[in-house]
Tab-separated table of N, CA and C in Angstrom:
chain	number	residue	atom	x	y	z
A	27	MET	N	-10.424	-33.643	-27.155
A	27	MET	CA	-9.384	-33.037	-26.334
A	27	MET	C	-9.472	-31.512	-26.381
A	28	GLY	N	-9.726	-30.943	-27.561
A	28	GLY	CA	-9.810	-29.496	-27.715
A	28	GLY	C	-10.955	-28.907	-26.913
A	29	HIS	N	-12.122	-29.597	-26.906
A	29	HIS	CA	-13.276	-29.116	-26.152
A	29	HIS	C	-12.978	-29.126	-24.653
A	30	LEU	N	-12.298	-30.182	-24.186
A	30	LEU	CA	-11.948	-30.289	-22.776
A	30	LEU	C	-11.002	-29.164	-22.361
A	31	THR	N	-10.018	-28.866	-23.207
A	31	THR	CA	-9.068	-27.788	-22.923
A	31	THR	C	-9.785	-26.446	-22.870
A	32	PHE	N	-10.680	-26.202	-23.845
A	32	PHE	CA	-11.429	-24.949	-23.877
A	32	PHE	C	-12.305	-24.809	-22.634
A	33	ALA	N	-12.985	-25.882	-22.245
A	33	ALA	CA	-13.854	-25.839	-21.071
A	33	ALA	C	-13.041	-25.578	-19.805
A	34	THR	N	-11.882	-26.203	-19.712
A	34	THR	CA	-11.013	-25.996	-18.550
A	34	THR	C	-10.530	-24.557	-18.482
A	35	LEU	N	-10.096	-24.012	-19.623
A	35	LEU	CA	-9.638	-22.624	-19.663
A	35	LEU	C	-10.765	-21.658	-19.324
A	36	THR	N	-11.963	-21.954	-19.797
A	36	THR	CA	-13.111	-21.104	-19.512
A	36	THR	C	-13.407	-21.093	-18.014
A	37	ARG	N	-13.408	-22.292	-17.392
A	37	ARG	CA	-13.661	-22.366	-15.949
A	37	ARG	C	-12.564	-21.654	-15.160
A	38	LEU	N	-11.323	-21.852	-15.582
A	38	LEU	CA	-10.203	-21.229	-14.882
A	38	LEU	C	-10.266	-19.706	-14.985
A	39	SER	N	-10.534	-19.188	-16.178
A	39	SER	CA	-10.603	-17.729	-16.329
A	39	SER	C	-11.784	-17.161	-15.553
A	40	GLY	N	-12.905	-17.881	-15.543
A	40	GLY	CA	-14.061	-17.438	-14.764
A	40	GLY	C	-13.767	-17.430	-13.276
A	41	ALA	N	-13.067	-18.467	-12.827
A	41	ALA	CA	-12.709	-18.557	-11.410
A	41	ALA	C	-11.741	-17.447	-11.025
A	42	LEU	N	-10.769	-17.172	-11.879
A	42	LEU	CA	-9.821	-16.097	-11.594
A	42	LEU	C	-10.517	-14.745	-11.563
A	43	LEU	N	-11.458	-14.540	-12.477
A	43	LEU	CA	-12.209	-13.289	-12.497
A	43	LEU	C	-13.023	-13.140	-11.214
A	44	MET	N	-13.694	-14.216	-10.800
A	44	MET	CA	-14.484	-14.162	-9.571
A	44	MET	C	-13.586	-13.900	-8.362
A	45	THR	N	-12.425	-14.535	-8.345
A	45	THR	CA	-11.487	-14.323	-7.241
A	45	THR	C	-11.059	-12.869	-7.195
A	46	TRP	N	-10.750	-12.309	-8.348
A	46	TRP	CA	-10.311	-10.920	-8.411
A	46	TRP	C	-11.430	-9.968	-7.993
A	47	LEU	N	-12.652	-10.199	-8.494
A	47	LEU	CA	-13.764	-9.297	-8.197
A	47	LEU	C	-14.229	-9.407	-6.749
A	48	ALA	N	-14.307	-10.608	-6.232
A	48	ALA	CA	-14.832	-10.805	-4.885
A	48	ALA	C	-13.753	-10.726	-3.823
A	49	GLY	N	-12.521	-10.918	-4.214
A	49	GLY	CA	-11.431	-11.021	-3.248
A	49	GLY	C	-11.271	-9.817	-2.359
A	50	CYS	N	-11.115	-8.639	-2.919
A	50	CYS	CA	-10.808	-7.460	-2.107
A	50	CYS	C	-11.966	-7.064	-1.208
A	51	SER	N	-13.176	-7.061	-1.738
A	51	SER	CA	-14.297	-6.564	-0.958
A	51	SER	C	-14.785	-7.570	0.073
A	52	GLU	N	-14.394	-8.823	-0.047
A	52	GLU	CA	-14.845	-9.830	0.904
A	52	GLU	C	-13.663	-10.525	1.555
A	53	TYR	N	-12.559	-9.831	1.686
A	53	TYR	CA	-11.352	-10.433	2.245
A	53	TYR	C	-11.570	-10.828	3.695
A	54	GLN	N	-11.135	-12.036	4.036
A	54	GLN	CA	-11.122	-12.491	5.419
A	54	GLN	C	-9.708	-12.959	5.700
A	55	ALA	N	-9.101	-12.404	6.712
A	55	ALA	CA	-7.718	-12.748	7.020
A	55	ALA	C	-7.615	-14.191	7.480
A	56	SER	N	-6.458	-14.781	7.267
A	56	SER	CA	-6.210	-16.142	7.722
A	56	SER	C	-6.243	-16.178	9.241
A	57	THR	N	-6.932	-17.162	9.786
A	57	THR	CA	-6.969	-17.331	11.227
A	57	THR	C	-6.578	-18.755	11.554
A	58	PRO	N	-5.877	-18.972	12.663
A	58	PRO	CA	-5.462	-20.318	13.023
A	58	PRO	C	-6.667	-21.233	13.185
A	59	GLY	N	-6.556	-22.446	12.700
A	59	GLY	CA	-7.603	-23.442	12.859
A	59	GLY	C	-8.685	-23.372	11.806
A	60	VAL	N	-8.631	-22.429	10.903
A	60	VAL	CA	-9.624	-22.330	9.845
A	60	VAL	C	-8.910	-22.481	8.521
A	61	SER	N	-9.356	-23.430	7.720
A	61	SER	CA	-8.679	-23.673	6.446
A	61	SER	C	-9.070	-22.623	5.433
A	62	ALA	N	-8.239	-22.463	4.430
A	62	ALA	CA	-8.541	-21.506	3.363
A	62	ALA	C	-9.788	-21.924	2.611
A	63	ALA	N	-9.992	-23.235	2.449
A	63	ALA	CA	-11.195	-23.709	1.759
A	63	ALA	C	-12.432	-23.333	2.561
A	64	GLY	N	-12.345	-23.456	3.897
A	64	GLY	CA	-13.474	-23.089	4.742
A	64	GLY	C	-13.772	-21.613	4.654
A	65	GLN	N	-12.741	-20.791	4.655
A	65	GLN	CA	-12.941	-19.348	4.535
A	65	GLN	C	-13.523	-19.004	3.180
A	66	ALA	N	-12.983	-19.602	2.134
A	66	ALA	CA	-13.430	-19.278	0.783
A	66	ALA	C	-14.876	-19.695	0.577
A	67	SER	N	-15.279	-20.845	1.141
A	67	SER	CA	-16.644	-21.306	0.925
A	67	SER	C	-17.649	-20.468	1.700
A	68	GLU	N	-17.195	-19.751	2.737
A	68	GLU	CA	-18.087	-18.889	3.500
A	68	GLU	C	-18.395	-17.592	2.775
A	69	ARG	N	-17.640	-17.245	1.787
A	69	ARG	CA	-17.883	-16.006	1.048
A	69	ARG	C	-19.198	-16.109	0.293
A	70	VAL	N	-19.984	-15.078	0.386
A	70	VAL	CA	-21.275	-15.065	-0.267
A	70	VAL	C	-21.095	-15.115	-1.777
A	71	GLY	N	-21.763	-16.066	-2.417
A	71	GLY	CA	-21.736	-16.155	-3.872
A	71	GLY	C	-20.485	-16.769	-4.456
A	72	THR	N	-19.622	-17.351	-3.645
A	72	THR	CA	-18.403	-17.955	-4.170
A	72	THR	C	-18.701	-19.387	-4.580
A	73	PRO	N	-18.567	-19.709	-5.864
A	73	PRO	CA	-18.817	-21.073	-6.327
A	73	PRO	C	-17.789	-22.040	-5.737
A	74	PRO	N	-18.153	-23.326	-5.580
A	74	PRO	CA	-17.223	-24.313	-5.021
A	74	PRO	C	-15.906	-24.410	-5.786
A	75	SER	N	-15.938	-24.227	-7.111
A	75	SER	CA	-14.696	-24.317	-7.889
A	75	SER	C	-13.729	-23.201	-7.492
A	76	VAL	N	-14.256	-22.017	-7.208
A	76	VAL	CA	-13.409	-20.905	-6.779
A	76	VAL	C	-12.871	-21.186	-5.380
A	77	ALA	N	-13.710	-21.740	-4.514
A	77	ALA	CA	-13.272	-22.068	-3.159
A	77	ALA	C	-12.116	-23.059	-3.192
A	78	ALA	N	-12.182	-24.036	-4.071
A	78	ALA	CA	-11.106	-25.023	-4.186
A	78	ALA	C	-9.820	-24.369	-4.671
A	79	GLN	N	-9.926	-23.442	-5.627
A	79	GLN	CA	-8.727	-22.775	-6.137
A	79	GLN	C	-8.127	-21.849	-5.084
A	80	LEU	N	-8.970	-21.206	-4.288
A	80	LEU	CA	-8.461	-20.350	-3.224
A	80	LEU	C	-7.741	-21.177	-2.167
A	81	ALA	N	-8.248	-22.378	-1.908
A	81	ALA	CA	-7.593	-23.248	-0.934
A	81	ALA	C	-6.223	-23.678	-1.428
A	82	ALA	N	-6.081	-23.813	-2.734
A	82	ALA	CA	-4.811	-24.259	-3.310
A	82	ALA	C	-3.741	-23.180	-3.231
A	83	ALA	N	-4.126	-21.921	-3.309
A	83	ALA	CA	-3.127	-20.844	-3.318
A	83	ALA	C	-3.574	-19.658	-2.469
A	84	PRO	N	-3.817	-19.831	-1.155
A	84	PRO	CA	-4.299	-18.711	-0.340
A	84	PRO	C	-3.281	-17.589	-0.217
A	85	ARG	N	-1.994	-17.905	-0.225
A	85	ARG	CA	-0.954	-16.892	-0.075
A	85	ARG	C	-0.950	-15.936	-1.264
A	86	ALA	N	-1.148	-16.472	-2.472
A	86	ALA	CA	-1.160	-15.625	-3.663
A	86	ALA	C	-2.333	-14.655	-3.626
A	87	VAL	N	-3.481	-15.121	-3.150
A	87	VAL	CA	-4.662	-14.261	-3.080
A	87	VAL	C	-4.434	-13.154	-2.060
A	88	GLU	N	-3.887	-13.499	-0.871
A	88	GLU	CA	-3.631	-12.484	0.144
A	88	GLU	C	-2.656	-11.429	-0.361
A	89	THR	N	-1.638	-11.856	-1.091
A	89	THR	CA	-0.644	-10.920	-1.610
A	89	THR	C	-1.285	-9.939	-2.575
A	90	ARG	N	-2.175	-10.421	-3.430
A	90	ARG	CA	-2.820	-9.540	-4.404
A	90	ARG	C	-3.753	-8.539	-3.740
A	91	MET	N	-4.235	-8.829	-2.552
A	91	MET	CA	-5.210	-7.955	-1.913
A	91	MET	C	-4.578	-6.965	-0.949
A	92	ARG	N	-3.281	-6.923	-0.873
A	92	ARG	CA	-2.619	-5.983	0.029
A	92	ARG	C	-2.933	-4.547	-0.391
A	93	PRO	N	-3.044	-3.631	0.585
A	93	PRO	CA	-3.300	-2.233	0.230
A	93	PRO	C	-2.102	-1.634	-0.504
A	94	VAL	N	-2.393	-0.662	-1.337
A	94	VAL	CA	-1.350	-0.014	-2.139
A	94	VAL	C	-1.441	1.494	-1.943
A	95	ALA	N	-0.296	2.120	-1.764
A	95	ALA	CA	-0.206	3.581	-1.747
A	95	ALA	C	0.353	3.979	-3.108
A	96	ALA	N	-0.481	4.622	-3.915
A	96	ALA	CA	-0.070	5.001	-5.269
A	96	ALA	C	0.099	6.514	-5.353
A	97	ALA	N	0.808	6.956	-6.356
A	97	ALA	CA	1.024	8.383	-6.618
A	97	ALA	C	1.555	9.101	-5.372
A	98	VAL	N	2.546	8.515	-4.736
A	98	VAL	CA	3.138	9.110	-3.530
A	98	VAL	C	3.928	10.355	-3.936
A	99	ALA	N	3.662	11.463	-3.254
A	99	ALA	CA	4.306	12.740	-3.607
A	99	ALA	C	4.322	13.663	-2.392
A	100	MET	N	4.906	14.832	-2.584
A	100	MET	CA	4.899	15.887	-1.564
A	100	MET	C	3.938	16.969	-2.033
A	101	SER	N	3.300	17.641	-1.079
A	101	SER	CA	2.333	18.680	-1.429
A	101	SER	C	2.992	19.885	-2.090
A	102	ALA	N	4.257	20.117	-1.813
A	102	ALA	CA	4.995	21.255	-2.380
A	102	ALA	C	6.484	20.962	-2.266
A	103	THR	N	7.287	21.822	-2.873
A	103	THR	CA	8.736	21.700	-2.711
A	103	THR	C	9.074	22.018	-1.261
A	104	PRO	N	9.794	21.129	-0.577
A	104	PRO	CA	10.109	21.397	0.832
A	104	PRO	C	11.015	22.614	1.004
A	105	LYS	N	10.623	23.503	1.926
A	105	LYS	CA	11.396	24.712	2.229
A	105	LYS	C	11.589	24.799	3.729
A	106	VAL	N	12.722	25.286	4.142
A	106	VAL	CA	13.037	25.434	5.561
A	106	VAL	C	11.963	26.278	6.243
A	107	GLY	N	11.418	25.774	7.356
A	107	GLY	CA	10.437	26.515	8.143
A	107	GLY	C	9.016	26.464	7.623
A	108	GLN	N	8.752	25.751	6.526
A	108	GLN	CA	7.395	25.665	5.988
A	108	GLN	C	6.933	24.212	6.001
A	109	VAL	N	5.696	23.995	6.448
A	109	VAL	CA	5.143	22.646	6.535
A	109	VAL	C	4.903	22.089	5.137
A	110	VAL	N	5.311	20.849	4.945
A	110	VAL	CA	5.049	20.131	3.700
A	110	VAL	C	4.359	18.819	4.081
A	111	SER	N	3.383	18.414	3.284
A	111	SER	CA	2.621	17.194	3.572
A	111	SER	C	2.944	16.111	2.560
A	112	GLY	N	2.853	14.884	3.014
A	112	GLY	CA	2.960	13.749	2.110
A	112	GLY	C	1.583	13.446	1.555
A	113	THR	N	1.506	13.140	0.285
A	113	THR	CA	0.226	12.814	-0.337
A	113	THR	C	0.350	11.475	-1.049
A	114	TYR	N	-0.765	10.760	-1.140
A	114	TYR	CA	-0.806	9.496	-1.874
A	114	TYR	C	-2.257	9.104	-2.099
A	115	ARG	N	-2.456	8.167	-2.999
A	115	ARG	CA	-3.799	7.660	-3.284
A	115	ARG	C	-3.917	6.279	-2.648
A	116	TRP	N	-4.899	6.090	-1.783
A	116	TRP	CA	-5.156	4.820	-1.102
A	116	TRP	C	-5.869	3.890	-2.071
A	117	MET	N	-5.329	2.694	-2.231
A	117	MET	CA	-5.937	1.738	-3.161
A	117	MET	C	-6.188	0.412	-2.442
A	118	ALA	N	-7.382	0.286	-1.858
A	118	ALA	CA	-7.829	-0.940	-1.214
A	118	ALA	C	-9.316	-0.779	-0.926
A	119	ASP	N	-10.016	-1.896	-0.795
A	119	ASP	CA	-11.445	-1.833	-0.512
A	119	ASP	C	-11.737	-1.517	0.949
A	120	TRP	N	-10.853	-1.888	1.837
A	120	TRP	CA	-11.046	-1.606	3.252
A	120	TRP	C	-10.453	-0.251	3.579
A	121	PRO	N	-10.963	0.409	4.626
A	121	PRO	CA	-10.409	1.718	4.988
A	121	PRO	C	-9.008	1.599	5.589
A	122	GLU	N	-8.286	2.665	5.462
A	122	GLU	CA	-6.938	2.746	6.008
A	122	GLU	C	-7.009	2.811	7.534
A	123	THR	N	-6.065	2.151	8.216
A	123	THR	CA	-6.059	2.203	9.684
A	123	THR	C	-4.825	2.945	10.189
A	124	HIS	N	-3.703	2.282	10.305
A	124	HIS	CA	-2.511	2.903	10.885
A	124	HIS	C	-1.329	2.797	9.930
A	125	SER	N	-1.414	3.469	8.803
A	125	SER	CA	-0.305	3.447	7.850
A	125	SER	C	0.926	4.100	8.464
A	126	VAL	N	2.087	3.654	8.026
A	126	VAL	CA	3.354	4.155	8.566
A	126	VAL	C	3.894	5.233	7.634
A	127	HIS	N	4.071	6.448	8.151
A	127	HIS	CA	4.576	7.580	7.376
A	127	HIS	C	5.987	7.900	7.838
A	128	GLN	N	6.857	8.213	6.908
A	128	GLN	CA	8.191	8.672	7.305
A	128	GLN	C	8.813	9.524	6.212
A	129	TRP	N	9.656	10.428	6.650
A	129	TRP	CA	10.409	11.310	5.771
A	129	TRP	C	11.864	10.886	5.857
A	130	GLU	N	12.482	10.677	4.708
A	130	GLU	CA	13.874	10.246	4.660
A	130	GLU	C	14.727	11.338	4.033
A	131	ALA	N	15.891	11.571	4.616
A	131	ALA	CA	16.833	12.569	4.111
A	131	ALA	C	18.104	11.862	3.673
A	132	ALA	N	18.698	12.358	2.586
A	132	ALA	CA	19.950	11.796	2.075
A	132	ALA	C	20.927	12.937	1.855
A	133	SER	N	21.945	12.999	2.702
A	133	SER	CA	22.946	14.054	2.550
A	133	SER	C	24.066	13.618	1.618
A	134	GLY	N	24.137	12.355	1.308
A	134	GLY	CA	25.151	11.818	0.399
A	134	GLY	C	24.541	10.724	-0.459
A	135	PRO	N	25.351	10.072	-1.276
A	135	PRO	CA	24.817	9.064	-2.191
A	135	PRO	C	24.315	7.798	-1.500
A	136	THR	N	24.800	7.492	-0.294
A	136	THR	CA	24.395	6.246	0.360
A	136	THR	C	23.837	6.422	1.762
A	137	ARG	N	23.990	7.561	2.360
A	137	ARG	CA	23.534	7.763	3.736
A	137	ARG	C	22.101	8.290	3.756
A	138	ILE	N	21.168	7.417	4.102
A	138	ILE	CA	19.756	7.793	4.189
A	138	ILE	C	19.329	7.638	5.641
A	139	ARG	N	18.667	8.673	6.173
A	139	ARG	CA	18.198	8.598	7.555
A	139	ARG	C	16.757	9.088	7.637
A	140	VAL	N	16.011	8.571	8.592
A	140	VAL	CA	14.632	8.992	8.828
A	140	VAL	C	14.673	10.259	9.677
A	141	VAL	N	13.992	11.318	9.199
A	141	VAL	CA	14.004	12.601	9.909
A	141	VAL	C	12.640	12.972	10.494
A	142	ALA	N	11.582	12.257	10.109
A	142	ALA	CA	10.250	12.503	10.673
A	142	ALA	C	9.384	11.269	10.452
A	143	ARG	N	8.400	11.087	11.341
A	143	ARG	CA	7.508	9.931	11.248
A	143	ARG	C	6.047	10.383	11.343
A	144	ALA	N	5.651	11.262	10.462
A	144	ALA	CA	4.282	11.769	10.413
A	144	ALA	C	3.957	12.106	8.963
A	145	ARG	N	2.698	12.409	8.701
A	145	ARG	CA	2.311	12.742	7.330
A	145	ARG	C	2.777	14.145	6.944
A	146	GLU	N	2.962	15.006	7.924
A	146	GLU	CA	3.451	16.364	7.669
A	146	GLU	C	4.774	16.570	8.387
A	147	MET	N	5.587	17.444	7.857
A	147	MET	CA	6.848	17.799	8.530
A	147	MET	C	7.267	19.192	8.121
A	148	MET	N	8.101	19.805	8.971
A	148	MET	CA	8.646	21.129	8.684
A	148	MET	C	10.167	20.996	8.668
A	149	PRO	N	10.782	21.130	7.492
A	149	PRO	CA	12.246	21.006	7.421
A	149	PRO	C	12.943	22.080	8.254
A	150	SER	N	13.951	21.658	8.999
A	150	SER	CA	14.745	22.594	9.804
A	150	SER	C	15.890	23.139	8.956
A	151	ALA	N	16.588	24.138	9.486
A	151	ALA	CA	17.714	24.747	8.765
A	151	ALA	C	18.805	23.719	8.473
A	152	GLY	N	18.924	22.702	9.310
A	152	GLY	CA	19.926	21.664	9.097
A	152	GLY	C	19.665	20.807	7.869
A	153	LEU	N	18.446	20.856	7.334
A	153	LEU	CA	18.109	20.072	6.138
A	153	LEU	C	18.245	20.877	4.844
A	154	ARG	N	18.603	22.158	4.933
A	154	ARG	CA	18.755	22.988	3.731
A	154	ARG	C	19.790	22.338	2.806
A	155	GLY	N	19.427	22.141	1.544
A	155	GLY	CA	20.322	21.555	0.552
A	155	GLY	C	20.380	20.033	0.572
A	156	VAL	N	19.669	19.412	1.492
A	156	VAL	CA	19.647	17.950	1.605
A	156	VAL	C	18.478	17.405	0.783
A	157	ARG	N	18.671	16.236	0.190
A	157	ARG	CA	17.582	15.601	-0.562
A	157	ARG	C	16.610	14.948	0.415
A	158	LEU	N	15.310	15.101	0.148
A	158	LEU	CA	14.261	14.629	1.041
A	158	LEU	C	13.209	13.881	0.234
A	159	ARG	N	12.632	12.833	0.831
A	159	ARG	CA	11.507	12.144	0.197
A	159	ARG	C	10.530	11.690	1.267
A	160	TYR	N	9.261	11.526	0.844
A	160	TYR	CA	8.191	11.064	1.729
A	160	TYR	C	7.891	9.612	1.386
A	161	CYS	N	7.767	8.759	2.400
A	161	CYS	CA	7.461	7.345	2.195
A	161	CYS	C	6.248	6.958	3.035
A	162	VAL	N	5.481	5.993	2.540
A	162	VAL	CA	4.330	5.480	3.282
A	162	VAL	C	4.243	3.968	3.082
A	163	LYS	N	3.915	3.280	4.166
A	163	LYS	CA	3.660	1.840	4.121
A	163	LYS	C	2.190	1.677	4.492
A	164	PRO	N	1.318	1.356	3.516
A	164	PRO	CA	-0.116	1.310	3.787
A	164	PRO	C	-0.503	0.138	4.695
A	165	VAL	N	-1.439	0.400	5.607
A	165	VAL	CA	-1.913	-0.620	6.545
A	165	VAL	C	-3.429	-0.536	6.629
A	166	MET	N	-4.076	-1.707	6.600
A	166	MET	CA	-5.518	-1.761	6.831
A	166	MET	C	-5.805	-2.890	7.811
A	167	GLY	N	-6.850	-2.726	8.598
A	167	GLY	CA	-7.230	-3.735	9.574
A	167	GLY	C	-6.387	-3.663	10.835
A	168	THR	N	-6.770	-4.490	11.809
A	168	THR	CA	-6.040	-4.559	13.071
A	168	THR	C	-5.961	-6.008	13.523
A	169	GLY	N	-5.060	-6.280	14.427
A	169	GLY	CA	-4.927	-7.619	14.995
A	169	GLY	C	-4.654	-8.672	13.938
A	170	ALA	N	-5.397	-9.784	14.008
A	170	ALA	CA	-5.206	-10.884	13.057
A	170	ALA	C	-5.612	-10.482	11.642
A	171	ALA	N	-6.465	-9.466	11.517
A	171	ALA	CA	-6.926	-9.022	10.199
A	171	ALA	C	-6.056	-7.910	9.626
A	172	ARG	N	-4.942	-7.579	10.296
A	172	ARG	CA	-4.054	-6.502	9.824
A	172	ARG	C	-3.317	-6.960	8.575
A	173	LEU	N	-3.316	-6.112	7.577
A	173	LEU	CA	-2.639	-6.419	6.326
A	173	LEU	C	-1.861	-5.189	5.886
A	174	THR	N	-0.569	-5.339	5.637
A	174	THR	CA	0.270	-4.212	5.237
A	174	THR	C	0.677	-4.344	3.782
A	175	GLY	N	0.840	-3.201	3.146
A	175	GLY	CA	1.344	-3.166	1.780
A	175	GLY	C	2.835	-2.889	1.788
A	176	HIS	N	3.363	-2.632	0.632
A	176	HIS	CA	4.793	-2.367	0.500
A	176	HIS	C	5.073	-0.872	0.625
A	177	LYS	N	6.202	-0.544	1.217
A	177	LYS	CA	6.625	0.852	1.365
A	177	LYS	C	6.817	1.454	-0.025
A	178	THR	N	6.238	2.630	-0.218
A	178	THR	CA	6.356	3.354	-1.481
A	178	THR	C	6.789	4.779	-1.161
A	179	CYS	N	7.680	5.330	-1.971
A	179	CYS	CA	8.234	6.661	-1.685
A	179	CYS	C	8.058	7.613	-2.863
A	180	SER	N	8.055	8.896	-2.537
A	180	SER	CA	8.054	9.939	-3.570
A	180	SER	C	9.460	10.031	-4.150
A	181	GLY	N	9.612	10.875	-5.135
A	181	GLY	CA	10.950	11.132	-5.666
A	181	GLY	C	11.728	12.021	-4.707
A	182	TRP	N	13.035	12.036	-4.872
A	182	TRP	CA	13.882	12.888	-4.033
A	182	TRP	C	13.749	14.341	-4.473
A	183	THR	N	13.651	15.261	-3.514
A	183	THR	CA	13.581	16.696	-3.778
A	183	THR	C	14.515	17.406	-2.800
A	184	THR	N	15.260	18.374	-3.289
A	184	THR	CA	16.197	19.110	-2.436
A	184	THR	C	15.464	20.174	-1.631
A	185	VAL	N	15.751	20.226	-0.337
A	185	VAL	CA	15.137	21.216	0.557
A	185	VAL	C	15.728	22.583	0.245
A	186	GLU	N	14.835	23.551	0.004
A	186	GLU	CA	15.258	24.915	-0.314
A	186	GLU	C	15.286	25.764	0.950
A	187	GLY	N	15.946	26.915	0.857
A	187	GLY	CA	15.955	27.878	1.967
A	187	GLY	C	14.572	28.470	2.131
A	188	ALA	N	14.384	29.265	3.174
A	188	ALA	CA	13.073	29.857	3.454
A	188	ALA	C	12.591	30.749	2.317
A	189	GLY	N	13.478	31.424	1.624
A	189	GLY	CA	13.109	32.247	0.472
A	189	GLY	C	12.317	33.477	0.845
A	190	ALA	N	11.795	34.149	-0.167
A	190	ALA	CA	11.058	35.402	0.023
A	190	ALA	C	9.770	35.181	0.792
A	191	ALA	N	9.108	34.035	0.568
A	191	ALA	CA	7.842	33.781	1.258
A	191	ALA	C	8.060	33.673	2.765
A	192	GLY	N	9.179	33.060	3.186
A	192	GLY	CA	9.466	32.907	4.611
A	192	GLY	C	9.860	34.232	5.250
A	193	VAL	N	10.547	35.123	4.519
A	193	VAL	CA	11.000	36.402	5.058
A	193	VAL	C	9.835	37.380	5.141
A	194	ALA	N	8.974	37.402	4.118
A	194	ALA	CA	7.878	38.365	4.066
A	194	ALA	C	6.807	38.055	5.105
A	195	GLY	N	6.673	36.760	5.521
A	195	GLY	CA	5.607	36.339	6.442
A	195	GLY	C	5.792	36.926	7.753
């Protein structure tokens, strides 16, 4: 019994490792009429045992392969009249396509509104003293192969006045 358990655990850990290593770089989106087992067996170098496990839990594999926007931040402290950019680290094997960028402002503890929908923005005088954050929802692929990650945001930062740099310019 002990040998059987060890062999099963060894196969399972090997299959999980192969799924993790091959999954992102060889991802194929689910398409109608094609089973997960069929997709998994088409992957180059995928052993039949891995194909069977992928067929059993295709949703879990797709979830793990979603793109991630990490280290989301602003390029500088936002100041009235000065352009500030959103920055983040793209974490996926496929290239980024049409990620969703937005800037959110909070003038109170519960009122959050979207004030811009681009990677860069220039705070207006109306945002002086308001808390601001940059958010991104990573997207890769298009059409049936489109896969989105979860929205991730920077920390809140208060918009400053133009200051000496804005006056001297």
